[in-house]
Amino acid sequence: MRLKRFPYFLLLFLAAFVALPAPAPAQDAGTRVTMDFKDVEIADLVKTMAKLTGRNFMVDERVRGRVTIISPAPLTVEEAYRVFLSALEFRNLTVVPSGRVLKVVPLQNAIKNATPIGEGKNPTTSREIFITRIVKLNYVDANEVSNLLKQLSSTYGQVVVYPPTNMLILGDVGPQINRMLEIIEQIDQPGNEQNMEFIVLDYATAEEVASVINEVFAGGQQTAAPRGRRRPAAQSTGSQVKVIPVERLNALIVIASQSELETVQALVERLDEEPEATG
């Protein structure tokens, strides 16, 4: 990838490309602490975490609010830091790495300061810090995938498409990035160069419906339909239909030709009916 070919806005977006600062805990790794913060100012909590972890923080002037954290059981320093990050996210705040400093900023401003931590589809940090990930797709169209991922991203997440290289730039907190990378890994496979559809279910569970439809199109092995629903008749073999469950949203990602997509939509409607009341 040659950055000089990128448009100006993408160069600005990637300008902060540096490694995440390595933790330098002030306490021993085996040290355990009790978190007991009742209605404290976020700035004061940040000061405490800086002393505890040895990390350098900067607090954005727009950061306001108070938090309460109660942990009866002692935590390791790293566990306490993760609780701290979760508390920030609850207040619509996050931490953005910037060189050797961690900036505490509002989530809606994080995308402007997010630091890319590399490329590819391997999982990234599981911490609730806001980061940027660059993913080049090999088999499927980035525009189609972006439409799906936008429904999976958090409120302040962002999915940017760079068409010349069929590339996605994802900005979100670590756990959300990992969820999107899991979906990309399943979608960006040979043979998936077809239509994609995102379907949210009302009654049935995504895993059950995906299992039934995948087996129906795989050749008609008779398996049980979700409880209280009739199993559709088996289809012929040789289909390229793939249905991926997104359990967190109770939704399906369907990859199929246009004609098969219409058939899948009809099957989903039959399977996703309200169960009959039992006496």
PDB file of C-alpha atoms in Angstrom:
ATOM      1  CA  MET A   1       0.000   0.000   0.000  1.00  0.00           C
ATOM      2  CA  ARG A   2       1.487   3.363  -1.037  1.00  0.00           C
ATOM      3  CA  LEU A   3       0.247   6.221   1.116  1.00  0.00           C
ATOM      4  CA  LYS A   4       1.133   8.843  -1.486  1.00  0.00           C
ATOM      5  CA  ARG A   5      -1.835   7.633  -3.536  1.00  0.00           C
ATOM      6  CA  PHE A   6      -4.299   8.328  -0.729  1.00  0.00           C
ATOM      7  CA  PRO A   7      -6.557  11.389  -0.926  1.00  0.00           C
ATOM      8  CA  TYR A   8      -5.704  14.193   1.469  1.00  0.00           C
ATOM      9  CA  PHE A   9      -8.444  13.412   4.002  1.00  0.00           C
ATOM     10  CA  LEU A  10      -7.179   9.862   4.413  1.00  0.00           C
ATOM     11  CA  LEU A  11      -3.632  11.060   4.962  1.00  0.00           C
ATOM     12  CA  LEU A  12      -4.895  13.244   7.790  1.00  0.00           C
ATOM     13  CA  PHE A  13      -6.914  10.317   9.119  1.00  0.00           C
ATOM     14  CA  LEU A  14      -3.787   8.121   9.250  1.00  0.00           C
ATOM     15  CA  ALA A  15      -1.299  10.763  10.330  1.00  0.00           C
ATOM     16  CA  ALA A  16      -1.293   9.601  13.947  1.00  0.00           C
ATOM     17  CA  PHE A  17      -0.118   6.093  13.066  1.00  0.00           C
ATOM     18  CA  VAL A  18       2.013   5.073  16.063  1.00  0.00           C
ATOM     19  CA  ALA A  19       2.223   2.034  18.337  1.00  0.00           C
ATOM     20  CA  LEU A  20       0.068   1.838  21.421  1.00  0.00           C
ATOM     21  CA  PRO A  21       1.964   2.996  24.510  1.00  0.00           C
ATOM     22  CA  ALA A  22       3.116   0.029  26.563  1.00  0.00           C
ATOM     23  CA  PRO A  23       1.632  -0.115  30.067  1.00  0.00           C
ATOM     24  CA  ALA A  24       4.056   0.786  32.820  1.00  0.00           C
ATOM     25  CA  PRO A  25       2.190  -0.054  36.027  1.00  0.00           C
ATOM     26  CA  ALA A  26       3.360   1.804  39.100  1.00  0.00           C
ATOM     27  CA  GLN A  27       2.204  -1.175  41.145  1.00  0.00           C
ATOM     28  CA  ASP A  28       3.409  -4.752  40.956  1.00  0.00           C
ATOM     29  CA  ALA A  29       1.459  -6.946  38.512  1.00  0.00           C
ATOM     30  CA  GLY A  30       0.386  -9.072  41.471  1.00  0.00           C
ATOM     31  CA  THR A  31      -0.814  -6.117  43.515  1.00  0.00           C
ATOM     32  CA  ARG A  32      -4.550  -6.075  44.167  1.00  0.00           C
ATOM     33  CA  VAL A  33      -6.577  -2.950  44.763  1.00  0.00           C
ATOM     34  CA  THR A  34     -10.114  -2.190  45.868  1.00  0.00           C
ATOM     35  CA  MET A  35     -12.053   0.276  43.743  1.00  0.00           C
ATOM     36  CA  ASP A  36     -14.413   2.300  45.896  1.00  0.00           C
ATOM     37  CA  PHE A  37     -15.324   5.567  44.181  1.00  0.00           C
ATOM     38  CA  LYS A  38     -18.641   7.162  45.104  1.00  0.00           C
ATOM     39  CA  ASP A  39     -19.789  10.062  42.937  1.00  0.00           C
ATOM     40  CA  VAL A  40     -16.263  11.262  42.128  1.00  0.00           C
ATOM     41  CA  GLU A  41     -15.257  13.721  39.426  1.00  0.00           C
ATOM     42  CA  ILE A  42     -13.939  11.970  36.335  1.00  0.00           C
ATOM     43  CA  ALA A  43     -10.788  14.122  36.437  1.00  0.00           C
ATOM     44  CA  ASP A  44     -10.063  12.911  39.977  1.00  0.00           C
ATOM     45  CA  LEU A  45     -10.617   9.303  38.939  1.00  0.00           C
ATOM     46  CA  VAL A  46      -8.159   9.789  36.060  1.00  0.00           C
ATOM     47  CA  LYS A  47      -5.533  11.109  38.502  1.00  0.00           C
ATOM     48  CA  THR A  48      -5.978   8.039  40.693  1.00  0.00           C
ATOM     49  CA  MET A  49      -5.661   5.678  37.715  1.00  0.00           C
ATOM     50  CA  ALA A  50      -2.539   7.498  36.515  1.00  0.00           C
ATOM     51  CA  LYS A  51      -0.850   6.892  39.877  1.00  0.00           C
ATOM     52  CA  LEU A  52      -2.076   3.313  40.030  1.00  0.00           C
ATOM     53  CA  THR A  53      -1.076   2.259  36.516  1.00  0.00           C
ATOM     54  CA  GLY A  54       1.883   4.522  35.755  1.00  0.00           C
ATOM     55  CA  ARG A  55       0.208   5.683  32.529  1.00  0.00           C
ATOM     56  CA  ASN A  56       0.255   9.304  31.380  1.00  0.00           C
ATOM     57  CA  PHE A  57      -3.170  10.870  30.819  1.00  0.00           C
ATOM     58  CA  MET A  58      -4.455  14.117  29.339  1.00  0.00           C
ATOM     59  CA  VAL A  59      -8.063  15.103  30.049  1.00  0.00           C
ATOM     60  CA  ASP A  60      -9.936  16.972  27.336  1.00  0.00           C
ATOM     61  CA  GLU A  61     -11.497  20.207  28.601  1.00  0.00           C
ATOM     62  CA  ARG A  62     -14.900  18.955  27.391  1.00  0.00           C
ATOM     63  CA  VAL A  63     -14.775  15.984  29.769  1.00  0.00           C
ATOM     64  CA  ARG A  64     -17.334  16.487  32.528  1.00  0.00           C
ATOM     65  CA  GLY A  65     -19.288  14.314  34.909  1.00  0.00           C
ATOM     66  CA  ARG A  66     -19.090  12.107  37.951  1.00  0.00           C
ATOM     67  CA  VAL A  67     -18.955   8.330  38.315  1.00  0.00           C
ATOM     68  CA  THR A  68     -19.421   5.688  40.966  1.00  0.00           C
ATOM     69  CA  ILE A  69     -17.397   2.462  40.936  1.00  0.00           C
ATOM     70  CA  ILE A  70     -17.810  -0.112  43.697  1.00  0.00           C
ATOM     71  CA  SER A  71     -15.815  -3.342  43.643  1.00  0.00           C
ATOM     72  CA  PRO A  72     -16.070  -5.408  46.855  1.00  0.00           C
ATOM     73  CA  ALA A  73     -13.473  -7.935  45.641  1.00  0.00           C
ATOM     74  CA  PRO A  74      -9.857  -6.786  45.143  1.00  0.00           C
ATOM     75  CA  LEU A  75      -8.750  -6.430  41.516  1.00  0.00           C
ATOM     76  CA  THR A  76      -5.390  -6.580  39.781  1.00  0.00           C
ATOM     77  CA  VAL A  77      -4.066  -3.290  38.421  1.00  0.00           C
ATOM     78  CA  GLU A  78      -4.952  -4.318  34.863  1.00  0.00           C
ATOM     79  CA  GLU A  79      -8.475  -5.383  35.904  1.00  0.00           C
ATOM     80  CA  ALA A  80      -8.941  -2.043  37.656  1.00  0.00           C
ATOM     81  CA  TYR A  81      -7.841  -0.251  34.481  1.00  0.00           C
ATOM     82  CA  ARG A  82     -10.415  -2.154  32.423  1.00  0.00           C
ATOM     83  CA  VAL A  83     -13.142  -1.209  34.912  1.00  0.00           C
ATOM     84  CA  PHE A  84     -11.982   2.405  34.576  1.00  0.00           C
ATOM     85  CA  LEU A  85     -12.292   2.222  30.769  1.00  0.00           C
ATOM     86  CA  SER A  86     -15.782   0.726  31.054  1.00  0.00           C
ATOM     87  CA  ALA A  87     -16.818   3.521  33.429  1.00  0.00           C
ATOM     88  CA  LEU A  88     -15.620   6.093  30.905  1.00  0.00           C
ATOM     89  CA  GLU A  89     -17.575   4.398  28.113  1.00  0.00           C
ATOM     90  CA  PHE A  90     -20.705   4.501  30.300  1.00  0.00           C
ATOM     91  CA  ARG A  91     -20.281   8.294  30.397  1.00  0.00           C
ATOM     92  CA  ASN A  92     -19.739   8.441  26.599  1.00  0.00           C
ATOM     93  CA  LEU A  93     -16.014   8.968  27.058  1.00  0.00           C
ATOM     94  CA  THR A  94     -13.036   6.961  25.869  1.00  0.00           C
ATOM     95  CA  VAL A  95      -9.239   6.852  25.869  1.00  0.00           C
ATOM     96  CA  VAL A  96      -7.272   7.561  22.695  1.00  0.00           C
ATOM     97  CA  PRO A  97      -3.535   6.768  22.516  1.00  0.00           C
ATOM     98  CA  SER A  98      -1.346   9.655  21.352  1.00  0.00           C
ATOM     99  CA  GLY A  99       2.333   8.792  21.511  1.00  0.00           C
ATOM    100  CA  ARG A 100       3.248   8.197  25.161  1.00  0.00           C
ATOM    101  CA  VAL A 101       0.070   9.862  26.399  1.00  0.00           C
ATOM    102  CA  LEU A 102      -3.524   8.627  26.681  1.00  0.00           C
ATOM    103  CA  LYS A 103      -6.143  11.271  25.948  1.00  0.00           C
ATOM    104  CA  VAL A 104      -9.494  11.104  27.743  1.00  0.00           C
ATOM    105  CA  VAL A 105     -11.998  12.541  25.247  1.00  0.00           C
ATOM    106  CA  PRO A 106     -15.731  12.446  24.443  1.00  0.00           C
ATOM    107  CA  LEU A 107     -16.597   9.492  22.232  1.00  0.00           C
ATOM    108  CA  GLN A 108     -18.012  11.711  19.505  1.00  0.00           C
ATOM    109  CA  ASN A 109     -14.598  13.375  19.146  1.00  0.00           C
ATOM    110  CA  ALA A 110     -12.557  10.183  19.361  1.00  0.00           C
ATOM    111  CA  ILE A 111     -12.641   9.390  15.644  1.00  0.00           C
ATOM    112  CA  LYS A 112     -10.605  12.553  14.952  1.00  0.00           C
ATOM    113  CA  ASN A 113      -7.826  11.394  17.268  1.00  0.00           C
ATOM    114  CA  ALA A 114      -7.971   7.606  16.950  1.00  0.00           C
ATOM    115  CA  THR A 115      -4.672   5.869  16.365  1.00  0.00           C
ATOM    116  CA  PRO A 116      -4.379   3.111  13.733  1.00  0.00           C
ATOM    117  CA  ILE A 117      -2.742   0.056  15.263  1.00  0.00           C
ATOM    118  CA  GLY A 118      -2.121  -1.862  12.072  1.00  0.00           C
ATOM    119  CA  GLU A 119      -3.831  -3.662   9.239  1.00  0.00           C
ATOM    120  CA  GLY A 120      -5.493  -7.002   8.615  1.00  0.00           C
ATOM    121  CA  LYS A 121      -8.232  -9.130  10.128  1.00  0.00           C
ATOM    122  CA  ASN A 122      -6.565 -10.426  13.300  1.00  0.00           C
ATOM    123  CA  PRO A 123      -8.251  -9.400  16.573  1.00  0.00           C
ATOM    124  CA  THR A 124      -7.056  -6.183  18.131  1.00  0.00           C
ATOM    125  CA  THR A 125      -7.021  -4.995  21.736  1.00  0.00           C
ATOM    126  CA  SER A 126     -10.059  -6.000  23.812  1.00  0.00           C
ATOM    127  CA  ARG A 127      -9.867  -2.795  25.836  1.00  0.00           C
ATOM    128  CA  GLU A 128     -12.493  -0.059  25.474  1.00  0.00           C
ATOM    129  CA  ILE A 129     -10.105   2.405  23.861  1.00  0.00           C
ATOM    130  CA  PHE A 130     -10.983   4.048  20.572  1.00  0.00           C
ATOM    131  CA  ILE A 131      -8.778   2.853  17.739  1.00  0.00           C
ATOM    132  CA  THR A 132      -8.619   2.711  13.955  1.00  0.00           C
ATOM    133  CA  ARG A 133      -8.175  -0.480  11.941  1.00  0.00           C
ATOM    134  CA  ILE A 134      -7.404  -0.771   8.223  1.00  0.00           C
ATOM    135  CA  VAL A 135      -8.720  -3.862   6.407  1.00  0.00           C
ATOM    136  CA  LYS A 136      -8.222  -4.662   2.728  1.00  0.00           C
ATOM    137  CA  LEU A 137     -10.903  -6.959   1.322  1.00  0.00           C
ATOM    138  CA  ASN A 138      -9.861  -9.582  -1.195  1.00  0.00           C
ATOM    139  CA  TYR A 139     -13.109 -11.117  -2.450  1.00  0.00           C
ATOM    140  CA  VAL A 140     -16.129  -8.980  -1.562  1.00  0.00           C
ATOM    141  CA  ASP A 141     -16.994  -5.369  -2.318  1.00  0.00           C
ATOM    142  CA  ALA A 142     -16.025  -2.911   0.427  1.00  0.00           C
ATOM    143  CA  ASN A 143     -19.144  -0.785  -0.164  1.00  0.00           C
ATOM    144  CA  GLU A 144     -21.467  -3.732   0.449  1.00  0.00           C
ATOM    145  CA  VAL A 145     -19.580  -4.805   3.568  1.00  0.00           C
ATOM    146  CA  SER A 146     -19.556  -1.253   4.923  1.00  0.00           C
ATOM    147  CA  ASN A 147     -23.363  -1.128   4.780  1.00  0.00           C
ATOM    148  CA  LEU A 148     -23.459  -4.194   7.036  1.00  0.00           C
ATOM    149  CA  LEU A 149     -20.757  -3.030   9.428  1.00  0.00           C
ATOM    150  CA  LYS A 150     -22.388   0.353   9.969  1.00  0.00           C
ATOM    151  CA  GLN A 151     -25.243  -1.527  11.615  1.00  0.00           C
ATOM    152  CA  LEU A 152     -22.768  -3.266  13.942  1.00  0.00           C
ATOM    153  CA  SER A 153     -20.719  -0.246  14.975  1.00  0.00           C
ATOM    154  CA  SER A 154     -21.303   1.720  18.169  1.00  0.00           C
ATOM    155  CA  THR A 155     -23.013   5.112  18.282  1.00  0.00           C
ATOM    156  CA  TYR A 156     -19.807   6.987  17.556  1.00  0.00           C
ATOM    157  CA  GLY A 157     -18.121   4.336  15.437  1.00  0.00           C
ATOM    158  CA  GLN A 158     -17.220   5.024  11.840  1.00  0.00           C
ATOM    159  CA  VAL A 159     -16.763   2.881   8.732  1.00  0.00           C
ATOM    160  CA  VAL A 160     -14.953   4.546   5.816  1.00  0.00           C
ATOM    161  CA  VAL A 161     -14.584   2.982   2.359  1.00  0.00           C
ATOM    162  CA  TYR A 162     -11.569   3.603   0.119  1.00  0.00           C
ATOM    163  CA  PRO A 163     -12.776   2.169  -3.248  1.00  0.00           C
ATOM    164  CA  PRO A 164      -9.485   2.298  -5.257  1.00  0.00           C
ATOM    165  CA  THR A 165      -7.981  -0.471  -3.099  1.00  0.00           C
ATOM    166  CA  ASN A 166     -11.265  -2.037  -1.873  1.00  0.00           C
ATOM    167  CA  MET A 167     -10.279  -1.104   1.649  1.00  0.00           C
ATOM    168  CA  LEU A 168     -12.187  -0.371   4.857  1.00  0.00           C
ATOM    169  CA  ILE A 169     -11.067   1.979   7.627  1.00  0.00           C
ATOM    170  CA  LEU A 170     -12.833   1.131  10.883  1.00  0.00           C
ATOM    171  CA  GLY A 171     -12.934   3.467  13.859  1.00  0.00           C
ATOM    172  CA  ASP A 172     -14.461   2.244  17.121  1.00  0.00           C
ATOM    173  CA  VAL A 173     -13.679   0.894  20.577  1.00  0.00           C
ATOM    174  CA  GLY A 174     -11.660  -2.328  20.735  1.00  0.00           C
ATOM    175  CA  PRO A 175     -14.466  -4.852  21.408  1.00  0.00           C
ATOM    176  CA  GLN A 176     -16.601  -3.432  18.581  1.00  0.00           C
ATOM    177  CA  ILE A 177     -13.655  -3.565  16.184  1.00  0.00           C
ATOM    178  CA  ASN A 178     -13.141  -7.235  17.076  1.00  0.00           C
ATOM    179  CA  ARG A 179     -16.808  -8.044  16.391  1.00  0.00           C
ATOM    180  CA  MET A 180     -16.569  -6.397  12.991  1.00  0.00           C
ATOM    181  CA  LEU A 181     -13.313  -8.225  12.206  1.00  0.00           C
ATOM    182  CA  GLU A 182     -15.009 -11.559  13.011  1.00  0.00           C
ATOM    183  CA  ILE A 183     -17.781 -10.763  10.528  1.00  0.00           C
ATOM    184  CA  ILE A 184     -15.271  -9.632   7.883  1.00  0.00           C
ATOM    185  CA  GLU A 185     -13.283 -12.853   8.304  1.00  0.00           C
ATOM    186  CA  GLN A 186     -16.417 -14.901   7.590  1.00  0.00           C
ATOM    187  CA  ILE A 187     -17.595 -12.740   4.695  1.00  0.00           C
ATOM    188  CA  ASP A 188     -14.344 -12.096   2.812  1.00  0.00           C
ATOM    189  CA  GLN A 189     -13.942 -15.601   1.412  1.00  0.00           C
ATOM    190  CA  PRO A 190     -13.698 -16.990  -2.149  1.00  0.00           C
ATOM    191  CA  GLY A 191     -17.146 -17.591  -3.629  1.00  0.00           C
ATOM    192  CA  ASN A 192     -18.849 -14.831  -1.614  1.00  0.00           C
ATOM    193  CA  GLU A 193     -18.845 -12.315  -4.487  1.00  0.00           C
ATOM    194  CA  GLN A 194     -22.650 -12.117  -4.387  1.00  0.00           C
ATOM    195  CA  ASN A 195     -25.450 -10.056  -2.866  1.00  0.00           C
ATOM    196  CA  MET A 196     -25.453  -9.446   0.862  1.00  0.00           C
ATOM    197  CA  GLU A 197     -28.423  -8.700   3.063  1.00  0.00           C
ATOM    198  CA  PHE A 198     -28.721  -7.860   6.769  1.00  0.00           C
ATOM    199  CA  ILE A 199     -31.917  -9.238   8.364  1.00  0.00           C
ATOM    200  CA  VAL A 200     -32.971  -8.551  11.966  1.00  0.00           C
ATOM    201  CA  LEU A 201     -35.148 -11.242  13.569  1.00  0.00           C
ATOM    202  CA  ASP A 202     -38.133 -10.563  15.806  1.00  0.00           C
ATOM    203  CA  TYR A 203     -38.901 -13.926  17.425  1.00  0.00           C
ATOM    204  CA  ALA A 204     -36.558 -16.734  16.404  1.00  0.00           C
ATOM    205  CA  THR A 205     -32.901 -16.830  17.456  1.00  0.00           C
ATOM    206  CA  ALA A 206     -30.292 -15.999  14.829  1.00  0.00           C
ATOM    207  CA  GLU A 207     -28.201 -19.099  15.474  1.00  0.00           C
ATOM    208  CA  GLU A 208     -31.161 -21.478  15.040  1.00  0.00           C
ATOM    209  CA  VAL A 209     -32.457 -19.819  11.872  1.00  0.00           C
ATOM    210  CA  ALA A 210     -28.976 -19.657  10.313  1.00  0.00           C
ATOM    211  CA  SER A 211     -28.417 -23.346  11.066  1.00  0.00           C
ATOM    212  CA  VAL A 212     -31.725 -24.393   9.499  1.00  0.00           C
ATOM    213  CA  ILE A 213     -31.326 -22.309   6.332  1.00  0.00           C
ATOM    214  CA  ASN A 214     -27.697 -23.301   5.794  1.00  0.00           C
ATOM    215  CA  GLU A 215     -28.651 -26.967   5.999  1.00  0.00           C
ATOM    216  CA  VAL A 216     -31.682 -26.498   3.751  1.00  0.00           C
ATOM    217  CA  PHE A 217     -29.467 -25.087   1.011  1.00  0.00           C
ATOM    218  CA  ALA A 218     -26.624 -27.509   1.678  1.00  0.00           C
ATOM    219  CA  GLY A 219     -28.653 -30.444   0.449  1.00  0.00           C
ATOM    220  CA  GLY A 220     -31.649 -31.041   2.631  1.00  0.00           C
ATOM    221  CA  GLN A 221     -30.487 -33.042   5.645  1.00  0.00           C
ATOM    222  CA  GLN A 222     -33.509 -33.156   7.861  1.00  0.00           C
ATOM    223  CA  THR A 223     -32.892 -31.198  11.037  1.00  0.00           C
ATOM    224  CA  ALA A 224     -35.246 -29.700  13.547  1.00  0.00           C
ATOM    225  CA  ALA A 225     -36.558 -26.200  12.946  1.00  0.00           C
ATOM    226  CA  PRO A 226     -36.673 -23.690  15.795  1.00  0.00           C
ATOM    227  CA  ARG A 227     -39.181 -24.856  18.398  1.00  0.00           C
ATOM    228  CA  GLY A 228     -42.782 -24.127  17.478  1.00  0.00           C
ATOM    229  CA  ARG A 229     -42.039 -23.645  13.774  1.00  0.00           C
ATOM    230  CA  ARG A 230     -42.223 -25.933  10.750  1.00  0.00           C
ATOM    231  CA  ARG A 231     -38.999 -26.732   8.942  1.00  0.00           C
ATOM    232  CA  PRO A 232     -38.978 -25.590   5.266  1.00  0.00           C
ATOM    233  CA  ALA A 233     -38.641 -28.185   2.544  1.00  0.00           C
ATOM    234  CA  ALA A 234     -35.098 -28.968   1.421  1.00  0.00           C
ATOM    235  CA  GLN A 235     -33.691 -27.219  -1.629  1.00  0.00           C
ATOM    236  CA  SER A 236     -31.430 -28.698  -4.274  1.00  0.00           C
ATOM    237  CA  THR A 237     -27.683 -28.991  -3.691  1.00  0.00           C
ATOM    238  CA  GLY A 238     -24.987 -26.860  -5.285  1.00  0.00           C
ATOM    239  CA  SER A 239     -26.187 -23.594  -3.763  1.00  0.00           C
ATOM    240  CA  GLN A 240     -23.720 -20.893  -2.681  1.00  0.00           C
ATOM    241  CA  VAL A 241     -26.025 -19.492   0.007  1.00  0.00           C
ATOM    242  CA  LYS A 242     -24.325 -18.629   3.282  1.00  0.00           C
ATOM    243  CA  VAL A 243     -26.145 -17.338   6.355  1.00  0.00           C
ATOM    244  CA  ILE A 244     -24.063 -15.914   9.221  1.00  0.00           C
ATOM    245  CA  PRO A 245     -25.729 -15.297  12.612  1.00  0.00           C
ATOM    246  CA  VAL A 246     -24.972 -12.085  14.492  1.00  0.00           C
ATOM    247  CA  GLU A 247     -26.061 -13.156  17.951  1.00  0.00           C
ATOM    248  CA  ARG A 248     -25.514  -9.813  19.692  1.00  0.00           C
ATOM    249  CA  LEU A 249     -28.119  -8.174  17.413  1.00  0.00           C
ATOM    250  CA  ASN A 250     -30.179 -11.344  16.832  1.00  0.00           C
ATOM    251  CA  ALA A 251     -29.712 -10.794  13.118  1.00  0.00           C
ATOM    252  CA  LEU A 252     -28.506 -12.608  10.003  1.00  0.00           C
ATOM    253  CA  ILE A 253     -26.023 -11.713   7.297  1.00  0.00           C
ATOM    254  CA  VAL A 254     -27.155 -13.477   4.121  1.00  0.00           C
ATOM    255  CA  ILE A 255     -24.816 -13.988   1.155  1.00  0.00           C
ATOM    256  CA  ALA A 256     -26.564 -15.298  -1.969  1.00  0.00           C
ATOM    257  CA  SER A 257     -27.431 -14.718  -5.605  1.00  0.00           C
ATOM    258  CA  GLN A 258     -30.420 -12.450  -6.223  1.00  0.00           C
ATOM    259  CA  SER A 259     -32.835 -15.330  -6.857  1.00  0.00           C
ATOM    260  CA  GLU A 260     -31.578 -17.307  -3.846  1.00  0.00           C
ATOM    261  CA  LEU A 261     -31.684 -14.182  -1.692  1.00  0.00           C
ATOM    262  CA  GLU A 262     -35.404 -13.839  -2.360  1.00  0.00           C
ATOM    263  CA  THR A 263     -35.902 -17.499  -1.403  1.00  0.00           C
ATOM    264  CA  VAL A 264     -33.937 -17.022   1.814  1.00  0.00           C
ATOM    265  CA  GLN A 265     -35.997 -13.951   2.708  1.00  0.00           C
ATOM    266  CA  ALA A 266     -39.180 -15.990   2.281  1.00  0.00           C
ATOM    267  CA  LEU A 267     -37.769 -18.785   4.470  1.00  0.00           C
ATOM    268  CA  VAL A 268     -36.744 -16.312   7.161  1.00  0.00           C
ATOM    269  CA  GLU A 269     -40.276 -14.905   7.225  1.00  0.00           C
ATOM    270  CA  ARG A 270     -41.658 -18.413   7.804  1.00  0.00           C
ATOM    271  CA  LEU A 271     -39.132 -19.250  10.505  1.00  0.00           C
ATOM    272  CA  ASP A 272     -39.379 -15.901  12.270  1.00  0.00           C
ATOM    273  CA  GLU A 273     -43.071 -16.096  13.093  1.00  0.00           C
ATOM    274  CA  GLU A 274     -44.348 -15.557  16.590  1.00  0.00           C
ATOM    275  CA  PRO A 275     -44.490 -18.999  18.273  1.00  0.00           C
ATOM    276  CA  GLU A 276     -47.957 -20.391  18.878  1.00  0.00           C
ATOM    277  CA  ALA A 277     -49.034 -20.186  22.464  1.00  0.00           C
ATOM    278  CA  THR A 278     -48.996 -23.536  24.248  1.00  0.00           C
ATOM    279  CA  GLY A 279     -51.808 -24.496  26.504  1.00  0.00           C
TER     280      GLY A 279
END
